[in-house]
Amino acid sequence: MLVSAKEMLDKAKAGHYAVGQFNINNLEWTKAVLQTAQELNSPVILGVSEGAGKYMCGYKTVVGMVNGMLEEMNITVPVALHLDHGSYDACYKCIEAGFSSIMFDGSHYSIEENVAKTKELVAAAHEKGLSIEAEVGSIGGEEDGVIGMGECADPQECKMIADLGIDFLAAGIGNIHGKYPANWKGLSFETLDAIQQLTGDMPLVLHGGTGIPEDMIKKAISLGVSKINVNTECQLSFAAATRKYIEEGKDQEGKGFDPRKLLAPGAQAIKDTVKEKMEMFGSVGKA
Ligand code: 13P
């Protein structure tokens, strides 16, 4: 059964480790992440962006697929199904569809509007037992060729949003979605520390987990980060393994073109990436 992410993240914050959110794209992705979590006895959060939700034919399809897998793969570790960077409308759709957690990304609104919408969604999510993440300070990344360097959130605004009863908070600390540019300045631990001082026990979320060096990850966890989002890194490892299989001509050998064979190296690569991250984040054995 899917669970809210609140309990697993409160435990992670108290225990000084982080739970990984791995974004899913299809059946292979979901299966690979769940298998790894179960093998490593780790809690896990499956992230679904609006685009990925649409790609997988809608949120109800995703809920059906994940619930079926939990039962038929005998998954016993805590699993949350979480909307990633949701709009106001998508949050309501996921609450209805049976997600166990949502993120409302109101960071592009004025702080007043972000507060008003977050407050309303906290009540709607909690009424149905879902956990809710909110965001302050936009997270950088490449959008249509424009590369953002990652902005730092205002700690006072973080406190305003944290006080609305959300379960965990995403705050920009110089992190960026996708690959980090060569001239990236690194995470702002000063900002993270200031946010943690003001928000106390609130689990903090680090987006843009792809490519952040291990020492920065460890330091972020020591300053209150309890959830780390990883998306691009699984895509890169899936693509590299699939390319290798085809370039070696394996799809031409026997029934190597069978999708169950063709997609197997990519699925294994996702498992290897998820394992590496869970070990780095310290969530292994914490289910
Ligand atoms: P990356 O794609 O950089 O791993 O970021 C993932 C993320 O933060 C999803 O919200």
mmCIF file of C-alpha atoms and ligand atoms in Angstrom:
data_model
loop_
_atom_site.group_PDB
_atom_site.id
_atom_site.type_symbol
_atom_site.label_atom_id
_atom_site.label_comp_id
_atom_site.label_asym_id
_atom_site.label_seq_id
_atom_site.Cartn_x
_atom_site.Cartn_y
_atom_site.Cartn_z
ATOM 1 C CA MET A 1 0.000 0.000 0.000
ATOM 2 C CA LEU A 2 1.224 3.482 -0.844
ATOM 3 C CA VAL A 3 2.085 5.654 2.145
ATOM 4 C CA SER A 4 2.360 9.395 2.678
ATOM 5 C CA ALA A 5 5.975 10.584 2.649
ATOM 6 C CA LYS A 6 5.638 12.397 5.980
ATOM 7 C CA GLU A 7 6.631 9.613 8.333
ATOM 8 C CA MET A 8 9.591 8.402 6.275
ATOM 9 C CA LEU A 9 10.954 11.945 5.969
ATOM 10 C CA ASP A 10 10.463 12.837 9.636
ATOM 11 C CA LYS A 11 12.396 9.651 10.441
ATOM 12 C CA ALA A 12 15.104 10.574 7.928
ATOM 13 C CA LYS A 13 15.477 14.070 9.367
ATOM 14 C CA ALA A 14 15.800 12.693 12.902
ATOM 15 C CA GLY A 15 18.189 9.963 11.727
ATOM 16 C CA HIS A 16 20.405 12.256 9.591
ATOM 17 C CA TYR A 17 19.940 10.555 6.236
ATOM 18 C CA ALA A 18 17.874 11.328 3.131
ATOM 19 C CA VAL A 19 15.253 9.391 1.174
ATOM 20 C CA GLY A 20 15.626 9.477 -2.607
ATOM 21 C CA GLN A 21 12.878 10.622 -4.910
ATOM 22 C CA PHE A 22 13.406 8.922 -8.241
ATOM 23 C CA ASN A 23 11.302 10.192 -11.125
ATOM 24 C CA ILE A 24 9.567 7.526 -13.188
ATOM 25 C CA ASN A 25 8.749 7.463 -16.900
ATOM 26 C CA ASN A 26 7.303 4.068 -17.675
ATOM 27 C CA LEU A 27 6.857 0.508 -16.423
ATOM 28 C CA GLU A 28 10.553 -0.434 -16.661
ATOM 29 C CA TRP A 29 11.566 2.658 -14.686
ATOM 30 C CA THR A 30 9.039 2.032 -11.933
ATOM 31 C CA LYS A 31 9.902 -1.667 -11.682
ATOM 32 C CA ALA A 32 13.646 -0.932 -11.501
ATOM 33 C CA VAL A 33 13.240 1.655 -8.714
ATOM 34 C CA LEU A 34 10.882 -0.548 -6.673
ATOM 35 C CA GLN A 35 13.085 -3.648 -7.053
ATOM 36 C CA THR A 36 16.139 -1.717 -5.840
ATOM 37 C CA ALA A 37 14.321 -0.214 -2.852
ATOM 38 C CA GLN A 38 13.088 -3.659 -1.817
ATOM 39 C CA GLU A 39 16.513 -5.296 -2.298
ATOM 40 C CA LEU A 40 18.176 -2.584 -0.192
ATOM 41 C CA ASN A 41 15.361 -2.372 2.378
ATOM 42 C CA SER A 42 15.076 1.363 1.760
ATOM 43 C CA PRO A 43 12.073 3.680 1.793
ATOM 44 C CA VAL A 44 11.530 5.353 -1.578
ATOM 45 C CA ILE A 45 9.549 8.119 -3.242
ATOM 46 C CA LEU A 46 8.405 7.716 -6.850
ATOM 47 C CA GLY A 47 8.302 11.157 -8.473
ATOM 48 C CA VAL A 48 5.899 11.905 -11.337
ATOM 49 C CA SER A 49 6.144 15.211 -13.177
ATOM 50 C CA GLU A 50 3.106 16.521 -15.024
ATOM 51 C CA GLY A 51 4.787 15.685 -18.333
ATOM 52 C CA ALA A 52 5.602 12.131 -17.264
ATOM 53 C CA GLY A 53 2.047 11.728 -15.961
ATOM 54 C CA LYS A 54 0.687 12.737 -19.358
ATOM 55 C CA TYR A 55 3.161 10.439 -21.118
ATOM 56 C CA MET A 56 2.000 7.495 -18.997
ATOM 57 C CA CYS A 57 -1.629 8.185 -20.074
ATOM 58 C CA GLY A 58 -2.672 10.107 -16.959
ATOM 59 C CA TYR A 59 -2.423 9.927 -13.182
ATOM 60 C CA LYS A 60 -4.984 7.143 -12.785
ATOM 61 C CA THR A 61 -2.911 4.883 -15.028
ATOM 62 C CA VAL A 62 0.155 5.623 -12.904
ATOM 63 C CA VAL A 63 -1.695 4.871 -9.661
ATOM 64 C CA GLY A 64 -3.046 1.607 -11.111
ATOM 65 C CA MET A 65 0.393 0.524 -12.336
ATOM 66 C CA VAL A 66 2.170 1.343 -9.077
ATOM 67 C CA ASN A 67 -0.467 -0.231 -6.834
ATOM 68 C CA GLY A 68 -0.423 -3.375 -8.988
ATOM 69 C CA MET A 69 3.354 -3.600 -8.727
ATOM 70 C CA LEU A 70 3.379 -3.102 -4.956
ATOM 71 C CA GLU A 71 1.068 -6.080 -4.604
ATOM 72 C CA GLU A 72 2.426 -8.409 -7.280
ATOM 73 C CA MET A 73 6.114 -7.718 -6.575
ATOM 74 C CA ASN A 74 5.491 -8.125 -2.817
ATOM 75 C CA ILE A 75 6.963 -4.724 -2.022
ATOM 76 C CA THR A 76 7.041 -4.246 1.744
ATOM 77 C CA VAL A 77 9.256 -1.134 2.071
ATOM 78 C CA PRO A 78 7.482 2.248 2.433
ATOM 79 C CA VAL A 79 6.677 3.714 -1.007
ATOM 80 C CA ALA A 80 5.178 7.151 -1.646
ATOM 81 C CA LEU A 81 3.799 8.195 -5.039
ATOM 82 C CA HIS A 82 4.503 11.905 -5.323
ATOM 83 C CA LEU A 83 3.545 14.592 -7.850
ATOM 84 C CA ASP A 84 6.714 16.530 -8.769
ATOM 85 C CA HIS A 85 6.473 20.320 -9.391
ATOM 86 C CA GLY A 86 2.698 20.235 -9.577
ATOM 87 C CA SER A 87 0.499 23.105 -10.676
ATOM 88 C CA TYR A 88 -2.607 23.962 -8.640
ATOM 89 C CA ASP A 89 -4.850 21.912 -10.974
ATOM 90 C CA ALA A 90 -2.500 18.929 -11.148
ATOM 91 C CA CYS A 91 -2.409 18.778 -7.333
ATOM 92 C CA TYR A 92 -6.180 18.329 -7.196
ATOM 93 C CA LYS A 93 -6.079 15.731 -9.993
ATOM 94 C CA CYS A 94 -3.462 13.672 -8.123
ATOM 95 C CA ILE A 95 -5.358 13.879 -4.833
ATOM 96 C CA GLU A 96 -8.381 12.460 -6.690
ATOM 97 C CA ALA A 97 -6.390 9.835 -8.600
ATOM 98 C CA GLY A 98 -4.933 8.206 -5.480
ATOM 99 C CA PHE A 99 -1.406 9.624 -5.168
ATOM 100 C CA SER A 100 -0.062 9.543 -1.602
ATOM 101 C CA SER A 101 1.917 12.802 -1.794
ATOM 102 C CA ILE A 102 1.971 16.013 -3.826
ATOM 103 C CA MET A 103 4.287 18.922 -4.467
ATOM 104 C CA PHE A 104 2.744 22.294 -5.143
ATOM 105 C CA ASP A 105 5.272 24.474 -6.945
ATOM 106 C CA GLY A 106 4.035 28.004 -6.402
ATOM 107 C CA SER A 107 7.538 29.475 -6.639
ATOM 108 C CA HIS A 108 6.673 31.431 -9.801
ATOM 109 C CA TYR A 109 3.804 33.249 -8.056
ATOM 110 C CA SER A 110 4.214 36.240 -5.742
ATOM 111 C CA ILE A 111 4.892 35.090 -2.174
ATOM 112 C CA GLU A 112 1.341 36.177 -1.189
ATOM 113 C CA GLU A 113 -0.240 34.008 -3.887
ATOM 114 C CA ASN A 114 2.129 31.129 -3.143
ATOM 115 C CA VAL A 115 1.055 31.309 0.524
ATOM 116 C CA ALA A 116 -2.687 31.434 -0.299
ATOM 117 C CA LYS A 117 -2.608 28.511 -2.744
ATOM 118 C CA THR A 118 -0.264 26.401 -0.603
ATOM 119 C CA LYS A 119 -2.527 26.908 2.429
ATOM 120 C CA GLU A 120 -5.574 25.714 0.535
ATOM 121 C CA LEU A 121 -3.757 22.686 -0.863
ATOM 122 C CA VAL A 122 -2.356 21.716 2.561
ATOM 123 C CA ALA A 123 -5.944 21.368 3.809
ATOM 124 C CA ALA A 124 -7.039 19.424 0.712
ATOM 125 C CA ALA A 125 -4.063 17.039 0.864
ATOM 126 C CA HIS A 126 -4.229 16.431 4.606
ATOM 127 C CA GLU A 127 -7.954 15.753 4.486
ATOM 128 C CA LYS A 128 -7.186 12.723 2.303
ATOM 129 C CA GLY A 129 -4.030 11.685 4.202
ATOM 130 C CA LEU A 130 -1.497 12.855 1.585
ATOM 131 C CA SER A 131 1.752 14.621 2.420
ATOM 132 C CA ILE A 132 2.544 17.931 0.728
ATOM 133 C CA GLU A 133 5.773 19.640 -0.368
ATOM 134 C CA ALA A 134 5.961 23.338 -1.232
ATOM 135 C CA GLU A 135 8.666 25.389 -2.904
ATOM 136 C CA VAL A 136 10.279 28.750 -2.296
ATOM 137 C CA GLY A 137 12.905 30.262 -4.587
ATOM 138 C CA SER A 138 13.021 28.780 -8.049
ATOM 139 C CA ILE A 139 15.381 25.973 -8.930
ATOM 140 C CA GLY A 140 17.578 26.679 -11.923
ATOM 141 C CA GLY A 141 18.132 24.534 -14.974
ATOM 142 C CA GLU A 142 18.081 24.502 -18.702
ATOM 143 C CA GLU A 143 14.871 25.665 -20.247
ATOM 144 C CA ASP A 144 14.801 26.197 -24.014
ATOM 145 C CA GLY A 145 18.544 26.661 -24.084
ATOM 146 C CA VAL A 146 18.629 29.256 -21.297
ATOM 147 C CA ILE A 147 20.770 28.024 -18.433
ATOM 148 C CA GLY A 148 19.821 29.313 -14.982
ATOM 149 C CA MET A 149 22.513 29.235 -12.310
ATOM 150 C CA GLY A 150 20.124 28.356 -9.495
ATOM 151 C CA GLU A 151 18.684 30.978 -7.179
ATOM 152 C CA CYS A 152 18.768 31.060 -3.409
ATOM 153 C CA ALA A 153 15.512 31.229 -1.480
ATOM 154 C CA ASP A 154 14.811 33.925 1.099
ATOM 155 C CA PRO A 155 14.891 32.154 4.514
ATOM 156 C CA GLN A 156 12.092 34.407 5.871
ATOM 157 C CA GLU A 157 9.834 33.379 2.978
ATOM 158 C CA CYS A 158 10.738 29.747 3.670
ATOM 159 C CA LYS A 159 9.529 30.177 7.231
ATOM 160 C CA MET A 160 6.261 31.719 6.034
ATOM 161 C CA ILE A 161 5.571 28.707 3.815
ATOM 162 C CA ALA A 162 6.813 26.161 6.377
ATOM 163 C CA ASP A 163 4.399 27.614 8.954
ATOM 164 C CA LEU A 164 1.418 26.746 6.732
ATOM 165 C CA GLY A 165 1.540 23.110 7.861
ATOM 166 C CA ILE A 166 3.337 21.622 4.854
ATOM 167 C CA ASP A 167 5.213 18.363 5.438
ATOM 168 C CA PHE A 168 8.499 19.182 3.665
ATOM 169 C CA LEU A 169 10.019 22.180 1.956
ATOM 170 C CA ALA A 170 11.965 22.602 -1.283
ATOM 171 C CA ALA A 171 14.130 25.702 -1.184
ATOM 172 C CA GLY A 172 16.522 26.898 -3.864
ATOM 173 C CA ILE A 173 20.119 26.853 -2.594
ATOM 174 C CA GLY A 174 21.917 27.164 -5.928
ATOM 175 C CA ASN A 175 20.745 23.736 -7.125
ATOM 176 C CA ILE A 176 19.837 23.150 -10.747
ATOM 177 C CA HIS A 177 17.798 20.531 -12.627
ATOM 178 C CA GLY A 178 19.716 18.545 -15.223
ATOM 179 C CA LYS A 179 23.498 18.527 -15.690
ATOM 180 C CA TYR A 180 25.484 21.158 -13.772
ATOM 181 C CA PRO A 181 27.425 23.622 -15.947
ATOM 182 C CA ALA A 182 31.223 23.610 -15.617
ATOM 183 C CA ASN A 183 31.166 27.058 -13.985
ATOM 184 C CA TRP A 184 28.536 26.116 -11.358
ATOM 185 C CA LYS A 185 29.321 27.745 -8.020
ATOM 186 C CA GLY A 186 28.084 24.832 -5.886
ATOM 187 C CA LEU A 187 25.361 24.692 -3.224
ATOM 188 C CA SER A 188 24.945 27.616 -0.856
ATOM 189 C CA PHE A 189 25.312 26.020 2.578
ATOM 190 C CA GLU A 190 24.988 29.446 4.140
ATOM 191 C CA THR A 191 21.448 29.722 2.742
ATOM 192 C CA LEU A 192 20.628 26.140 3.727
ATOM 193 C CA ASP A 193 21.844 26.715 7.263
ATOM 194 C CA ALA A 194 19.805 29.944 7.580
ATOM 195 C CA ILE A 195 16.696 28.111 6.315
ATOM 196 C CA GLN A 196 17.185 25.225 8.727
ATOM 197 C CA GLN A 197 17.641 27.648 11.663
ATOM 198 C CA LEU A 198 14.251 29.187 10.913
ATOM 199 C CA THR A 199 12.297 26.065 9.941
ATOM 200 C CA GLY A 200 13.439 23.723 12.745
ATOM 201 C CA ASP A 201 12.285 20.121 12.318
ATOM 202 C CA MET A 202 10.871 20.621 8.821
ATOM 203 C CA PRO A 203 12.482 18.092 6.406
ATOM 204 C CA LEU A 204 14.154 20.016 3.576
ATOM 205 C CA VAL A 205 14.223 18.859 -0.043
ATOM 206 C CA LEU A 206 17.160 19.083 -2.416
ATOM 207 C CA HIS A 207 16.056 19.113 -6.047
ATOM 208 C CA GLY A 208 18.497 18.625 -8.919
ATOM 209 C CA GLY A 209 20.267 15.645 -7.305
ATOM 210 C CA THR A 210 21.970 14.656 -10.578
ATOM 211 C CA GLY A 211 25.702 15.293 -10.502
ATOM 212 C CA ILE A 212 25.996 16.849 -7.028
ATOM 213 C CA PRO A 213 29.300 15.590 -5.589
ATOM 214 C CA GLU A 214 29.128 13.241 -2.597
ATOM 215 C CA ASP A 215 30.757 15.674 -0.136
ATOM 216 C CA MET A 216 28.104 18.320 -0.913
ATOM 217 C CA ILE A 217 25.326 15.727 -0.560
ATOM 218 C CA LYS A 218 26.649 14.686 2.868
ATOM 219 C CA LYS A 219 26.976 18.283 4.027
ATOM 220 C CA ALA A 220 23.442 19.099 2.810
ATOM 221 C CA ILE A 221 22.086 16.121 4.781
ATOM 222 C CA SER A 222 23.937 17.307 7.887
ATOM 223 C CA LEU A 223 22.150 20.669 7.490
ATOM 224 C CA GLY A 224 18.640 19.207 7.350
ATOM 225 C CA VAL A 225 18.104 17.865 3.823
ATOM 226 C CA SER A 226 15.983 14.697 4.148
ATOM 227 C CA LYS A 227 14.741 14.180 0.570
ATOM 228 C CA ILE A 228 16.865 14.316 -2.564
ATOM 229 C CA ASN A 229 15.359 14.274 -6.052
ATOM 230 C CA VAL A 230 17.084 12.416 -8.867
ATOM 231 C CA ASN A 231 15.801 12.329 -12.418
ATOM 232 C CA THR A 232 18.335 13.109 -15.163
ATOM 233 C CA GLU A 233 20.989 10.709 -13.852
ATOM 234 C CA CYS A 234 18.719 7.678 -14.357
ATOM 235 C CA GLN A 235 17.880 8.927 -17.853
ATOM 236 C CA LEU A 236 21.570 9.268 -18.719
ATOM 237 C CA SER A 237 22.480 5.807 -17.438
ATOM 238 C CA PHE A 238 19.455 4.222 -19.176
ATOM 239 C CA ALA A 239 20.383 5.911 -22.473
ATOM 240 C CA ALA A 240 24.076 4.944 -22.263
ATOM 241 C CA ALA A 241 23.344 1.267 -21.550
ATOM 242 C CA THR A 242 20.744 1.081 -24.332
ATOM 243 C CA ARG A 243 23.092 2.774 -26.810
ATOM 244 C CA LYS A 244 25.877 0.315 -25.930
ATOM 245 C CA TYR A 245 23.564 -2.681 -26.483
ATOM 246 C CA ILE A 246 22.563 -1.434 -29.934
ATOM 247 C CA GLU A 247 26.040 -0.271 -30.963
ATOM 248 C CA GLU A 248 27.400 -3.710 -30.080
ATOM 249 C CA GLY A 249 24.798 -5.150 -32.477
ATOM 250 C CA LYS A 250 23.140 -7.194 -29.727
ATOM 251 C CA ASP A 251 19.687 -6.330 -31.026
ATOM 252 C CA GLN A 252 20.653 -8.180 -34.239
ATOM 253 C CA GLU A 253 21.747 -11.360 -32.472
ATOM 254 C CA GLY A 254 19.038 -14.021 -32.140
ATOM 255 C CA LYS A 255 15.955 -12.415 -30.641
ATOM 256 C CA GLY A 256 17.932 -9.465 -29.254
ATOM 257 C CA PHE A 257 15.284 -7.154 -30.670
ATOM 258 C CA ASP A 258 12.709 -8.495 -28.199
ATOM 259 C CA PRO A 259 11.799 -5.420 -26.094
ATOM 260 C CA ARG A 260 12.260 -7.435 -22.921
ATOM 261 C CA LYS A 261 15.894 -7.983 -23.985
ATOM 262 C CA LEU A 262 16.437 -4.583 -25.615
ATOM 263 C CA LEU A 263 15.337 -2.659 -22.509
ATOM 264 C CA ALA A 264 17.028 -4.946 -19.963
ATOM 265 C CA PRO A 265 20.493 -3.286 -19.908
ATOM 266 C CA GLY A 266 18.869 0.143 -19.464
ATOM 267 C CA ALA A 267 16.699 -1.151 -16.623
ATOM 268 C CA GLN A 268 19.794 -2.637 -14.952
ATOM 269 C CA ALA A 269 21.573 0.715 -15.356
ATOM 270 C CA ILE A 270 18.688 2.482 -13.573
ATOM 271 C CA LYS A 271 18.941 -0.070 -10.749
ATOM 272 C CA ASP A 272 22.686 0.551 -10.437
ATOM 273 C CA THR A 273 22.171 4.334 -10.318
ATOM 274 C CA VAL A 274 19.386 4.086 -7.726
ATOM 275 C CA LYS A 275 21.547 1.759 -5.583
ATOM 276 C CA GLU A 276 24.496 4.152 -5.722
ATOM 277 C CA LYS A 277 22.274 7.066 -4.666
ATOM 278 C CA MET A 278 20.523 5.174 -1.846
ATOM 279 C CA GLU A 279 23.916 4.191 -0.444
ATOM 280 C CA MET A 280 25.142 7.788 -0.718
ATOM 281 C CA PHE A 281 21.971 9.201 0.891
ATOM 282 C CA GLY A 282 22.147 6.687 3.774
ATOM 283 C CA SER A 283 18.623 5.241 3.350
ATOM 284 C CA VAL A 284 19.745 1.589 2.931
ATOM 285 C CA GLY A 285 18.295 -0.615 5.679
ATOM 286 C CA LYS A 286 16.031 2.197 6.929
ATOM 287 C CA ALA A 287 12.684 0.771 5.754
HETATM 288 P P1 13P B 1 17.690 16.173 -11.792
HETATM 289 O O1 13P B 1 17.012 15.895 -13.092
HETATM 290 O O2 13P B 1 18.738 17.211 -11.903
HETATM 291 O O3 13P B 1 18.176 14.922 -11.129
HETATM 292 O O4 13P B 1 16.581 16.817 -10.829
HETATM 293 C C1 13P B 1 15.494 16.057 -10.422
HETATM 294 C C2 13P B 1 14.492 16.870 -9.687
HETATM 295 O O5 13P B 1 14.823 17.744 -8.915
HETATM 296 C C3 13P B 1 13.076 16.567 -9.895
HETATM 297 O O6 13P B 1 12.239 17.444 -9.244
#
